[in-house]
Amino acid sequence: MALSSSRPHHLLRRFHASARALSRAEPHEFSQPSDYLGSWAEPARVANEERKAAKAAAAQTRAAERRAFELDFRQALMKERAQKLESWRNKEKLKAQKKAEHRELLRRQSSVWVSEDKMEKKILEAIMHTTPL
């Protein structure tokens, strides 16, 4: 019986191919280092630094614009709040003034002396024209 008939073909083929590859070990000569390899590293580093510097400058510009906008916005808010406070104070002062005028009017009306002949008329008028509560 032949060796090829008793063993599967793929095992023989694999063994045969590996044996041939191992038998052909030839010495390898390394090529000389090339100046081209790695020659782009320095320009790439410079370009990267320039890109980062431009990005940082743009970020600083945006930050300055944002700070200016926030300052303007805060000033507008403070101005609006001051106007609202002034308006509220004026309204409160007007309310207090009206209240004082009303009290003064009531005080004057209550302190008016009514003559005796008009007293009867006033009492009848108060009885006839009552104000419902």
Short mmCIF file of C-alpha atoms in Angstrom, two decimals:
data_model
loop_
_atom_site.label_atom_id
_atom_site.label_comp_id
_atom_site.label_asym_id
_atom_site.label_seq_id
_atom_site.Cartn_x
_atom_site.Cartn_y
_atom_site.Cartn_z
CA MET A 1 0.00 0.00 0.00
CA ALA A 2 1.31 3.33 -0.97
CA LEU A 3 1.68 6.17 1.43
CA SER A 4 -0.64 8.37 -0.54
CA SER A 5 -3.50 5.86 -0.47
CA SER A 6 -3.46 5.24 3.29
CA ARG A 7 -3.38 8.93 4.37
CA PRO A 8 -5.73 11.77 3.46
CA HIS A 9 -4.45 13.97 0.67
CA HIS A 10 -4.75 17.30 2.52
CA LEU A 11 -2.39 16.08 5.26
CA LEU A 12 0.19 15.00 2.73
CA ARG A 13 -0.10 18.20 0.78
CA ARG A 14 0.30 20.35 3.90
CA PHE A 15 3.31 18.39 5.08
CA HIS A 16 4.90 18.48 1.64
CA ALA A 17 4.35 22.26 1.22
CA SER A 18 5.76 23.10 4.63
CA ALA A 19 8.78 20.89 4.06
CA ARG A 20 9.52 22.66 0.78
CA ALA A 21 9.17 26.11 2.40
CA LEU A 22 11.52 25.13 5.19
CA SER A 23 14.09 23.73 2.85
CA ARG A 24 14.37 27.01 0.84
CA ALA A 25 15.65 29.29 3.58
CA GLU A 26 17.74 31.89 1.76
CA PRO A 27 19.72 34.66 3.38
CA HIS A 28 17.99 38.04 3.29
CA GLU A 29 19.71 41.28 2.50
CA PHE A 30 18.25 44.40 4.09
CA SER A 31 18.04 47.47 1.91
CA GLN A 32 19.72 50.70 2.87
CA PRO A 33 17.66 53.23 4.88
CA SER A 34 15.81 55.68 2.68
CA ASP A 35 15.77 59.42 3.22
CA TYR A 36 12.19 59.50 1.96
CA LEU A 37 10.85 57.41 4.83
CA GLY A 38 9.88 59.73 7.66
CA SER A 39 10.60 62.85 5.61
CA TRP A 40 6.97 64.01 6.01
CA ALA A 41 7.07 63.87 9.83
CA GLU A 42 8.46 67.40 10.30
CA PRO A 43 6.08 69.14 7.84
CA ALA A 44 3.17 67.18 9.34
CA ARG A 45 4.18 68.30 12.85
CA VAL A 46 4.45 71.94 11.73
CA ALA A 47 1.07 71.76 9.98
CA ASN A 48 -0.47 70.17 13.07
CA GLU A 49 0.95 72.93 15.30
CA GLU A 50 -0.36 75.61 12.92
CA ARG A 51 -3.79 73.98 12.90
CA LYS A 52 -3.84 73.81 16.70
CA ALA A 53 -2.73 77.45 16.96
CA ALA A 54 -5.47 78.55 14.53
CA LYS A 55 -8.03 76.52 16.46
CA ALA A 56 -6.91 78.07 19.77
CA ALA A 57 -7.07 81.58 18.28
CA ALA A 58 -10.59 80.92 16.98
CA ALA A 59 -11.62 79.61 20.41
CA GLN A 60 -10.23 82.74 22.08
CA THR A 61 -12.10 84.94 19.61
CA ARG A 62 -15.35 83.07 20.26
CA ALA A 63 -14.78 83.33 24.02
CA ALA A 64 -14.19 87.09 23.78
CA GLU A 65 -17.35 87.52 21.69
CA ARG A 66 -19.32 85.39 24.16
CA ARG A 67 -18.02 87.44 27.11
CA ALA A 68 -18.95 90.71 25.34
CA PHE A 69 -22.43 89.39 24.56
CA GLU A 70 -22.94 88.20 28.15
CA LEU A 71 -21.80 91.59 29.47
CA ASP A 72 -24.23 93.44 27.17
CA PHE A 73 -26.99 91.02 28.12
CA ARG A 74 -26.32 91.50 31.86
CA GLN A 75 -26.32 95.28 31.44
CA ALA A 76 -29.62 95.15 29.55
CA LEU A 77 -31.11 92.95 32.29
CA MET A 78 -29.89 95.29 35.02
CA LYS A 79 -31.32 98.29 33.16
CA GLU A 80 -34.66 96.54 32.70
CA ARG A 81 -34.74 95.53 36.38
CA ALA A 82 -33.94 99.10 37.44
CA GLN A 83 -36.76 100.41 35.24
CA LYS A 84 -39.21 97.88 36.68
CA LEU A 85 -38.16 98.76 40.22
CA GLU A 86 -38.55 102.48 39.52
CA SER A 87 -41.98 101.86 37.97
CA TRP A 88 -43.03 99.77 40.98
CA ARG A 89 -41.82 102.47 43.39
CA ASN A 90 -43.73 105.15 41.46
CA LYS A 91 -46.89 103.03 41.54
CA GLU A 92 -46.52 102.41 45.28
CA LYS A 93 -45.92 106.12 45.87
CA LEU A 94 -49.03 106.98 43.81
CA LYS A 95 -51.11 104.45 45.78
CA ALA A 96 -49.88 105.90 49.08
CA GLN A 97 -50.60 109.43 47.85
CA LYS A 98 -54.15 108.52 46.78
CA LYS A 99 -54.72 106.78 50.10
CA ALA A 100 -53.49 109.86 52.00
CA GLU A 101 -55.71 112.15 49.88
CA HIS A 102 -58.71 109.93 50.53
CA ARG A 103 -58.03 109.92 54.28
CA GLU A 104 -57.62 113.69 54.25
CA LEU A 105 -60.92 114.07 52.39
CA LEU A 106 -62.67 111.78 54.90
CA ARG A 107 -61.14 113.72 57.79
CA ARG A 108 -62.35 117.02 56.33
CA GLN A 109 -65.81 115.65 55.64
CA SER A 110 -66.11 114.18 59.11
CA SER A 111 -64.97 117.38 60.79
CA VAL A 112 -67.49 119.62 59.02
CA TRP A 113 -70.04 120.98 61.46
CA VAL A 114 -73.60 120.61 60.35
CA SER A 115 -76.06 123.23 61.47
CA GLU A 116 -79.13 122.05 63.37
CA ASP A 117 -81.58 122.91 60.59
CA LYS A 118 -79.53 120.88 58.10
CA MET A 119 -79.01 118.06 60.61
CA GLU A 120 -82.59 116.83 60.28
CA LYS A 121 -82.34 116.94 56.51
CA LYS A 122 -79.06 114.95 56.57
CA ILE A 123 -80.53 112.31 58.90
CA LEU A 124 -83.59 111.87 56.67
CA GLU A 125 -81.37 111.67 53.60
CA ALA A 126 -79.20 109.02 55.26
CA ILE A 127 -82.28 106.99 56.21
CA MET A 128 -83.88 107.29 52.77
CA HIS A 129 -80.74 106.67 50.72
CA THR A 130 -79.00 103.84 52.48
CA THR A 131 -75.95 102.28 50.93
CA PRO A 132 -76.10 98.48 50.89
CA LEU A 133 -72.97 96.76 52.06
#
